[in-house]
Every structure is written in structure tokens, then in C-alpha cells.
PDB file of C-alpha atoms in Angstrom:
ATOM      1  CA  MET A   1     205.984  72.871 107.690  1.00  0.00           C
ATOM      2  CA  GLN A   2     207.690  69.743 106.308  1.00  0.00           C
ATOM      3  CA  PRO A   3     209.679  67.439 108.642  1.00  0.00           C
ATOM      4  CA  ARG A   4     213.446  67.693 108.277  1.00  0.00           C
ATOM      5  CA  SER A   5     216.139  65.051 108.664  1.00  0.00           C
ATOM      6  CA  GLU A   6     218.181  64.804 111.820  1.00  0.00           C
ATOM      7  CA  ASN A   7     221.290  66.000 110.020  1.00  0.00           C
ATOM      8  CA  ASP A   8     219.628  69.223 108.766  1.00  0.00           C
ATOM      9  CA  ILE A   9     220.530  71.243 111.841  1.00  0.00           C
ATOM     10  CA  GLN A  10     220.331  74.607 110.098  1.00  0.00           C
ATOM     11  CA  GLY A  11     216.914  73.864 108.735  1.00  0.00           C
ATOM     12  CA  ARG A  12     215.650  72.735 112.091  1.00  0.00           C
ATOM     13  CA  LEU A  13     217.073  75.933 113.674  1.00  0.00           C
ATOM     14  CA  ARG A  14     215.287  78.051 111.089  1.00  0.00           C
ATOM     15  CA  ASP A  15     212.087  76.171 111.837  1.00  0.00           C
ATOM     16  CA  LEU A  16     212.542  76.765 115.546  1.00  0.00           C
ATOM     17  CA  GLU A  17     213.193  80.463 114.912  1.00  0.00           C
ATOM     18  CA  LYS A  18     209.978  80.696 112.860  1.00  0.00           C
ATOM     19  CA  ILE A  19     208.100  78.924 115.627  1.00  0.00           C
ATOM     20  CA  ALA A  20     209.595  81.303 118.216  1.00  0.00           C
ATOM     21  CA  ILE A  21     208.644  84.338 116.096  1.00  0.00           C
ATOM     22  CA  TYR A  22     205.132  82.959 115.663  1.00  0.00           C
ATOM     23  CA  MET A  23     204.803  82.306 119.424  1.00  0.00           C
ATOM     24  CA  ALA A  24     206.099  85.825 120.211  1.00  0.00           C
ATOM     25  CA  GLN A  25     203.529  87.347 117.832  1.00  0.00           C
ATOM     26  CA  LYS A  26     200.848  85.147 119.352  1.00  0.00           C
ATOM     27  CA  THR A  27     201.902  86.233 122.852  1.00  0.00           C
ATOM     28  CA  ARG A  28     201.789  89.939 121.890  1.00  0.00           C
ATOM     29  CA  THR A  29     198.382  89.448 120.272  1.00  0.00           C
ATOM     30  CA  THR A  30     197.135  87.623 123.347  1.00  0.00           C
ATOM     31  CA  LYS A  31     198.460  90.360 125.702  1.00  0.00           C
ATOM     32  CA  LYS A  32     196.867  93.033 123.539  1.00  0.00           C
ATOM     33  CA  ALA A  33     193.536  91.198 123.538  1.00  0.00           C
ATOM     34  CA  LYS A  34     193.810  90.657 127.295  1.00  0.00           C
ATOM     35  CA  LYS A  35     194.490  94.372 127.816  1.00  0.00           C
ATOM     36  CA  GLN A  36     191.514  95.254 125.626  1.00  0.00           C
ATOM     37  CA  LEU A  37     189.325  92.837 127.600  1.00  0.00           C
ATOM     38  CA  ARG A  38     190.464  94.434 130.851  1.00  0.00           C
ATOM     39  CA  VAL A  39     189.595  97.892 129.500  1.00  0.00           C
ATOM     40  CA  GLU A  40     186.167  96.616 128.460  1.00  0.00           C
ATOM     41  CA  LEU A  41     185.734  94.929 131.841  1.00  0.00           C
ATOM     42  CA  ASP A  42     186.586  98.212 133.630  1.00  0.00           C
ATOM     43  CA  GLU A  43     184.141 100.085 131.421  1.00  0.00           C
ATOM     44  CA  ASN A  44     181.462  97.465 132.080  1.00  0.00           C
ATOM     45  CA  SER A  45     182.162  97.648 135.827  1.00  0.00           C
ATOM     46  CA  THR A  46     181.826 101.447 135.716  1.00  0.00           C
ATOM     47  CA  HIS A  47     178.617 101.103 133.727  1.00  0.00           C
ATOM     48  CA  VAL A  48     177.277  98.536 136.194  1.00  0.00           C
ATOM     49  CA  ALA A  49     178.135 100.809 139.120  1.00  0.00           C
ATOM     50  CA  GLN A  50     176.425 103.716 137.380  1.00  0.00           C
ATOM     51  CA  LEU A  51     173.368 101.531 136.726  1.00  0.00           C
ATOM     52  CA  GLU A  52     173.364 100.413 140.357  1.00  0.00           C
ATOM     53  CA  LEU A  53     173.492 104.070 141.418  1.00  0.00           C
ATOM     54  CA  GLU A  54     170.648 104.925 139.048  1.00  0.00           C
ATOM     55  CA  LYS A  55     168.751 101.917 140.364  1.00  0.00           C
ATOM     56  CA  GLY A  56     169.166 103.228 143.930  1.00  0.00           C
ATOM     57  CA  VAL A  57     167.971 106.689 142.879  1.00  0.00           C
ATOM     58  CA  LEU A  58     164.984 105.199 141.049  1.00  0.00           C
ATOM     59  CA  THR A  59     164.212 102.958 144.024  1.00  0.00           C
ATOM     60  CA  THR A  60     164.259 106.024 146.290  1.00  0.00           C
ATOM     61  CA  LYS A  61     161.953 107.873 143.901  1.00  0.00           C
ATOM     62  CA  VAL A  62     159.595 104.875 143.737  1.00  0.00           C
ATOM     63  CA  ASP A  63     159.554 104.629 147.547  1.00  0.00           C
ATOM     64  CA  THR A  64     158.858 108.364 147.803  1.00  0.00           C
ATOM     65  CA  ALA A  65     156.067 108.089 145.224  1.00  0.00           C
ATOM     66  CA  GLU A  66     154.569 105.094 147.057  1.00  0.00           C
ATOM     67  CA  LYS A  67     154.674 107.048 150.338  1.00  0.00           C
ATOM     68  CA  GLN A  68     152.967 109.965 148.625  1.00  0.00           C
ATOM     69  CA  VAL A  69     150.347 107.595 147.204  1.00  0.00           C
ATOM     70  CA  GLN A  70     149.787 106.071 150.654  1.00  0.00           C
ATOM     71  CA  LYS A  71     149.538 109.553 152.177  1.00  0.00           C
ATOM     72  CA  LEU A  72     147.065 110.666 149.517  1.00  0.00           C
ATOM     73  CA  GLN A  73     145.083 107.460 149.942  1.00  0.00           C
ATOM     74  CA  SER A  74     144.957 108.113 153.687  1.00  0.00           C
ATOM     75  CA  GLU A  75     143.839 111.682 153.033  1.00  0.00           C
ATOM     76  CA  LYS A  76     141.312 110.380 150.528  1.00  0.00           C
ATOM     77  CA  ARG A  77     139.897 107.936 153.073  1.00  0.00           C
ATOM     78  CA  GLN A  78     139.789 110.713 155.675  1.00  0.00           C
ATOM     79  CA  CYS A  79     138.032 113.057 153.234  1.00  0.00           C
ATOM     80  CA  GLN A  80     135.619 110.299 152.258  1.00  0.00           C
ATOM     81  CA  ASP A  81     134.855 109.649 155.931  1.00  0.00           C
ATOM     82  CA  GLU A  82     134.362 113.370 156.529  1.00  0.00           C
ATOM     83  CA  LEU A  83     132.248 113.626 153.387  1.00  0.00           C
ATOM     84  CA  GLU A  84     130.115 110.659 154.403  1.00  0.00           C
ATOM     85  CA  ASP A  85     129.736 112.107 157.898  1.00  0.00           C
ATOM     86  CA  THR A  86     128.822 115.498 156.407  1.00  0.00           C
ATOM     87  CA  GLN A  87     126.358 113.830 154.046  1.00  0.00           C
ATOM     88  CA  ARG A  88     124.768 111.906 156.908  1.00  0.00           C
ATOM     89  CA  LYS A  89     124.495 115.080 158.985  1.00  0.00           C
ATOM     90  CA  HIS A  90     123.223 116.972 155.958  1.00  0.00           C
ATOM     91  CA  LYS A  91     120.592 114.301 155.244  1.00  0.00           C
ATOM     92  CA  SER A  92     119.583 114.281 158.891  1.00  0.00           C
ATOM     93  CA  GLN A  93     119.340 118.077 158.965  1.00  0.00           C
ATOM     94  CA  MET A  94     117.502 118.099 155.637  1.00  0.00           C
ATOM     95  CA  SER A  95     115.046 115.503 156.905  1.00  0.00           C
ATOM     96  CA  GLN A  96     114.555 117.415 160.155  1.00  0.00           C
ATOM     97  CA  MET A  97     114.091 120.676 158.275  1.00  0.00           C
ATOM     98  CA  HIS A  98     111.640 119.097 155.849  1.00  0.00           C
ATOM     99  CA  ASP A  99     109.684 117.712 158.783  1.00  0.00           C
ATOM    100  CA  ASP A 100     109.766 121.101 160.510  1.00  0.00           C
ATOM    101  CA  GLN A 101     108.735 122.800 157.291  1.00  0.00           C
ATOM    102  CA  GLN A 102     105.827 120.412 156.789  1.00  0.00           C
ATOM    103  CA  ARG A 103     104.797 120.885 160.405  1.00  0.00           C
ATOM    104  CA  LEU A 104     105.041 124.659 160.062  1.00  0.00           C
ATOM    105  CA  GLN A 105     103.041 124.524 156.852  1.00  0.00           C
ATOM    106  CA  LYS A 106     100.374 122.495 158.626  1.00  0.00           C
ATOM    107  CA  ASP A 107     100.415 124.982 161.511  1.00  0.00           C
ATOM    108  CA  VAL A 108     100.116 127.872 159.080  1.00  0.00           C
ATOM    109  CA  ALA A 109      97.246 126.151 157.264  1.00  0.00           C
ATOM    110  CA  GLY A 110      95.518 125.482 160.598  1.00  0.00           C
ATOM    111  CA  LEU A 111      96.015 129.081 161.692  1.00  0.00           C
ATOM    112  CA  ARG A 112      94.690 130.312 158.365  1.00  0.00           C
ATOM    113  CA  GLU A 113      91.602 128.142 158.773  1.00  0.00           C
ATOM    114  CA  GLU A 114      91.156 129.430 162.329  1.00  0.00           C
ATOM    115  CA  LEU A 115      91.654 132.982 161.053  1.00  0.00           C
ATOM    116  CA  GLU A 116      89.007 132.508 158.376  1.00  0.00           C
ATOM    117  CA  GLU A 117      86.668 130.989 160.931  1.00  0.00           C
ATOM    118  CA  THR A 118      87.337 133.891 163.305  1.00  0.00           C
ATOM    119  CA  ARG A 119      86.729 136.395 160.536  1.00  0.00           C
ATOM    120  CA  THR A 120      83.470 134.640 159.687  1.00  0.00           C
ATOM    121  CA  ASN A 121      82.437 134.730 163.337  1.00  0.00           C
ATOM    122  CA  LEU A 122      83.464 138.369 163.533  1.00  0.00           C
ATOM    123  CA  LYS A 123      81.403 139.180 160.476  1.00  0.00           C
ATOM    124  CA  SER A 124      78.484 137.261 161.930  1.00  0.00           C
ATOM    125  CA  LYS A 125      78.856 139.056 165.280  1.00  0.00           C
ATOM    126  CA  ARG A 126      79.058 142.412 163.577  1.00  0.00           C
ATOM    127  CA  SER A 127      75.960 141.553 161.586  1.00  0.00           C
ATOM    128  CA  GLU A 128      74.235 140.471 164.753  1.00  0.00           C
ATOM    129  CA  CYS A 129      75.345 143.657 166.499  1.00  0.00           C
ATOM    130  CA  THR A 130      73.946 145.734 163.639  1.00  0.00           C
ATOM    131  CA  ARG A 131      70.703 143.825 163.797  1.00  0.00           C
ATOM    132  CA  LEU A 132      70.488 144.322 167.534  1.00  0.00           C
ATOM    133  CA  GLU A 133      71.197 148.022 167.218  1.00  0.00           C
ATOM    134  CA  SER A 134      68.375 148.245 164.678  1.00  0.00           C
ATOM    135  CA  THR A 135      66.128 146.360 167.043  1.00  0.00           C
ATOM    136  CA  VAL A 136      67.091 148.739 169.883  1.00  0.00           C
ATOM    137  CA  SER A 137      66.086 151.710 167.777  1.00  0.00           C
ATOM    138  CA  LYS A 138      62.759 150.084 167.051  1.00  0.00           C
ATOM    139  CA  GLN A 139      62.042 148.775 170.519  1.00  0.00           C
ATOM    140  CA  ALA A 140      62.509 151.544 173.051  1.00  0.00           C
ATOM    141  CA  SER A 141      61.191 149.379 175.870  1.00  0.00           C
ATOM    142  CA  ASP A 142      64.035 146.880 175.469  1.00  0.00           C
ATOM    143  CA  GLN A 143      66.710 149.555 175.019  1.00  0.00           C
ATOM    144  CA  ILE A 144      68.579 148.929 178.279  1.00  0.00           C
ATOM    145  CA  GLU A 145      68.813 145.170 177.769  1.00  0.00           C
ATOM    146  CA  LEU A 146      69.831 145.554 174.152  1.00  0.00           C
ATOM    147  CA  GLU A 147      72.541 148.131 174.981  1.00  0.00           C
ATOM    148  CA  SER A 148      73.978 145.758 177.568  1.00  0.00           C
ATOM    149  CA  SER A 149      73.939 142.940 175.040  1.00  0.00           C
ATOM    150  CA  CYS A 150      75.509 145.221 172.453  1.00  0.00           C
ATOM    151  CA  ARG A 151      78.345 146.202 174.796  1.00  0.00           C
ATOM    152  CA  GLY A 152      79.009 142.544 175.487  1.00  0.00           C
ATOM    153  CA  LEU A 153      79.075 141.809 171.785  1.00  0.00           C
ATOM    154  CA  ARG A 154      81.415 144.741 171.167  1.00  0.00           C
ATOM    155  CA  ALA A 155      83.748 143.384 173.857  1.00  0.00           C
ATOM    156  CA  LYS A 156      83.676 139.979 172.162  1.00  0.00           C
ATOM    157  CA  VAL A 157      84.323 141.634 168.787  1.00  0.00           C
ATOM    158  CA  GLU A 158      87.365 143.474 170.201  1.00  0.00           C
ATOM    159  CA  GLN A 159      88.589 140.263 171.792  1.00  0.00           C
ATOM    160  CA  LEU A 160      88.201 138.419 168.502  1.00  0.00           C
ATOM    161  CA  GLU A 161      90.032 141.215 166.679  1.00  0.00           C
ATOM    162  CA  ASP A 162      92.908 140.899 169.173  1.00  0.00           C
ATOM    163  CA  VAL A 163      93.000 137.141 168.536  1.00  0.00           C
ATOM    164  CA  VAL A 164      93.032 137.751 164.788  1.00  0.00           C
ATOM    165  CA  ASN A 165      95.931 140.210 165.118  1.00  0.00           C
ATOM    166  CA  GLU A 166      97.930 137.799 167.293  1.00  0.00           C
ATOM    167  CA  ARG A 167      97.417 134.964 164.830  1.00  0.00           C
ATOM    168  CA  GLU A 168      98.408 137.147 161.891  1.00  0.00           C
ATOM    169  CA  ILE A 169     101.639 138.017 163.742  1.00  0.00           C
ATOM    170  CA  ARG A 170     102.227 134.302 164.444  1.00  0.00           C
ATOM    171  CA  ILE A 171     101.700 133.480 160.752  1.00  0.00           C
ATOM    172  CA  ALA A 172     104.269 136.139 159.744  1.00  0.00           C
ATOM    173  CA  GLU A 173     106.809 134.700 162.224  1.00  0.00           C
ATOM    174  CA  LEU A 174     106.266 131.170 160.901  1.00  0.00           C
ATOM    175  CA  GLU A 175     106.698 132.328 157.300  1.00  0.00           C
ATOM    176  CA  GLN A 176     109.983 134.066 158.284  1.00  0.00           C
ATOM    177  CA  ASP A 177     111.171 130.845 159.983  1.00  0.00           C
ATOM    178  CA  VAL A 178     110.388 128.847 156.810  1.00  0.00           C
ATOM    179  CA  ALA A 179     112.418 131.329 154.698  1.00  0.00           C
ATOM    180  CA  THR A 180     115.404 131.085 157.126  1.00  0.00           C
ATOM    181  CA  ARG A 181     115.406 127.284 157.033  1.00  0.00           C
ATOM    182  CA  SER A 182     115.256 127.305 153.210  1.00  0.00           C
ATOM    183  CA  HIS A 183     118.389 129.501 153.152  1.00  0.00           C
ATOM    184  CA  THR A 184     120.177 127.085 155.530  1.00  0.00           C
ATOM    185  CA  ILE A 185     119.288 124.162 153.230  1.00  0.00           C
ATOM    186  CA  GLU A 186     120.839 125.991 150.248  1.00  0.00           C
ATOM    187  CA  GLU A 187     124.075 126.634 152.209  1.00  0.00           C
ATOM    188  CA  LEU A 188     124.354 122.938 153.157  1.00  0.00           C
ATOM    189  CA  GLU A 189     123.830 121.869 149.541  1.00  0.00           C
ATOM    190  CA  ALA A 190     126.601 124.270 148.409  1.00  0.00           C
ATOM    191  CA  LYS A 191     128.955 122.817 151.058  1.00  0.00           C
ATOM    192  CA  LEU A 192     128.141 119.285 149.848  1.00  0.00           C
ATOM    193  CA  ARG A 193     129.029 120.215 146.254  1.00  0.00           C
ATOM    194  CA  LYS A 194     132.353 121.716 147.441  1.00  0.00           C
ATOM    195  CA  GLU A 195     133.273 118.521 149.375  1.00  0.00           C
ATOM    196  CA  GLU A 196     132.424 116.364 146.338  1.00  0.00           C
ATOM    197  CA  THR A 197     134.699 118.504 144.118  1.00  0.00           C
ATOM    198  CA  MET A 198     137.574 118.094 146.635  1.00  0.00           C
ATOM    199  CA  ARG A 199     137.093 114.300 146.669  1.00  0.00           C
ATOM    200  CA  ARG A 200     137.269 114.138 142.863  1.00  0.00           C
ATOM    201  CA  ASN A 201     140.470 116.236 142.752  1.00  0.00           C
ATOM    202  CA  LEU A 202     142.183 113.953 145.299  1.00  0.00           C
ATOM    203  CA  HIS A 203     141.107 110.884 143.335  1.00  0.00           C
ATOM    204  CA  ASN A 204     142.542 112.346 140.088  1.00  0.00           C
ATOM    205  CA  THR A 205     145.852 113.192 141.834  1.00  0.00           C
ATOM    206  CA  ILE A 206     146.224 109.608 143.110  1.00  0.00           C
ATOM    207  CA  GLN A 207     145.505 108.194 139.657  1.00  0.00           C
ATOM    208  CA  GLU A 208     148.178 110.493 138.127  1.00  0.00           C
ATOM    209  CA  LEU A 209     150.799 109.453 140.711  1.00  0.00           C
ATOM    210  CA  LYS A 210     150.046 105.756 140.104  1.00  0.00           C
ATOM    211  CA  GLY A 211     150.457 106.266 136.360  1.00  0.00           C
ATOM    212  CA  ASN A 212     153.923 107.946 136.768  1.00  0.00           C
ATOM    213  CA  ILE A 213     155.638 104.837 138.287  1.00  0.00           C
ATOM    214  CA  ARG A 214     157.660 103.001 135.592  1.00  0.00           C
ATOM    215  CA  VAL A 215     160.194 100.123 135.482  1.00  0.00           C
ATOM    216  CA  PHE A 216     163.562 101.446 134.292  1.00  0.00           C
ATOM    217  CA  CYS A 217     165.732  98.253 134.484  1.00  0.00           C
ATOM    218  CA  ARG A 218     165.478  94.506 135.151  1.00  0.00           C
ATOM    219  CA  VAL A 219     168.094  92.204 136.738  1.00  0.00           C
ATOM    220  CA  ARG A 220     168.105  88.473 135.987  1.00  0.00           C
ATOM    221  CA  PRO A 221     170.371  85.617 137.187  1.00  0.00           C
ATOM    222  CA  LEU A 222     173.371  84.544 135.055  1.00  0.00           C
ATOM    223  CA  LEU A 223     172.922  81.658 132.636  1.00  0.00           C
ATOM    224  CA  GLY A 224     175.205  78.610 132.764  1.00  0.00           C
ATOM    225  CA  GLU A 225     177.318  79.589 129.798  1.00  0.00           C
ATOM    226  CA  GLU A 226     177.570  83.146 131.117  1.00  0.00           C
ATOM    227  CA  LYS A 227     178.904  81.906 134.458  1.00  0.00           C
ATOM    228  CA  ASP A 228     181.468  79.702 132.670  1.00  0.00           C
ATOM    229  CA  ALA A 229     182.565  82.650 130.535  1.00  0.00           C
ATOM    230  CA  GLY A 230     182.978  84.825 133.633  1.00  0.00           C
ATOM    231  CA  ALA A 231     180.351  87.357 132.540  1.00  0.00           C
ATOM    232  CA  ALA A 232     179.231  90.177 134.813  1.00  0.00           C
ATOM    233  CA  LEU A 233     175.706  90.631 136.209  1.00  0.00           C
ATOM    234  CA  PRO A 234     173.353  91.275 133.203  1.00  0.00           C
ATOM    235  CA  ILE A 235     171.110  94.299 133.361  1.00  0.00           C
ATOM    236  CA  SER A 236     168.441  95.018 130.778  1.00  0.00           C
TER     237      SER A 236
END
């Protein structure tokens, strides 16, 4: 706009009118932009509130998941303690049973040796009794003495047969005891495998819960130029 002379009143009035029109348009444009900024600010505030609400929900979920993880870890430690205690008891029982089994096997072997020895003695006594009976038939003069000796030998033979029968019964009882203890060992091993499977399932559940925790948003402080511009709290 060119400067006008002081006497050009009409021209200066027209210039002032143009300036007034321009300022009015500028004011309307500014008000419109201000209104638009307020609408955007309200939308951003609503969005921030929604994000804050979602953040609270996610925080609650994370806290719940952490409590579940802590609970499962506690249960895992308890199961591990119970498993270790069961394993110690199982090992102790297994060791005791193996010792008892070895001792019973030694007892059985000893009884078998004694049985064989008794059978050998019995066979020898029977042979001796047969020989004496033959001698009695040949020597009539010594018949009374030989019959007495034969009766004594028969009594010893019957006694030895009773001992043999008792030891055979004892061997059968020991073999039954060994079979019972073997069955108990198998049951304990099955229980140990079941406890190990439970421990692995708990461990897998904890690992899955740990893997489900994610970061959904981050909040950082405002930068200098953002503070000067009056920006809201940034969330990414």
C-alpha cells in the first residue's frame, strides 16, 4: 500500500477500511483456528484419559499376572521341596530295601547250603542205617545193640527231616517277602515319575505366564520446546 498525502482524506479512509476488513478477516480466521485447536485439545484430552484408563487396566492385569506368577513360583518351590523330600525318602527306602533284599538273599543262600548239607547228612545217615540193618541181619548176636542204634538213627533221621521241612518253609516265606518288596519298589518308582511330570507342567505354566506380559505404552517427560508450546503429556 502506497503512502498518501495528508490532504487525501478519502484515500486514507479507504486504506483504513481495507485495513479494518483485513483485521476482521484475520480475527475470524484466528477465532476459527482457536476453536479448531480447542476441539483438537478436547479430543486429545479424551484420548489421554482413555489411554490412562487403559494403562490402569493393563497395570491391574500385569499385577494380577505377577501375583499368579508368584503364586505358581511358590507352588513350584513347594512341589520341588515335596519332590525332593519324596526322592530322599524313596532313595532311603530303596537303599533299605536293597540292603534287606541282599540280606535275605544271603540268608536264603545260607539256608540252601544248610539244606544241602542236611540232605547230604540225611543221605549218609540213611546209608548208614541201611548198612547197619544189613549188619544186623548178618550178625544175630549183635541184633539187640544194632536195633537200638537203628532206632536212634531213625529218630535222628526224622529230626533232620523236620529241620529240612522247617527250613524249606522259611525259604518260601523269604522268597515271598522278596517279591512283596519288589512290588513296593515299583510303586515308589511310579509315584516318582508322576511327581516329576507335575513339576514339569508347573514349570511350563510359569514360563507361559512370563511370556504373556507385554509393554503396551510408554510415558516420557516433555521436551523444552513441547513445554513452551503448551503440549500435553506425550504417550507412545
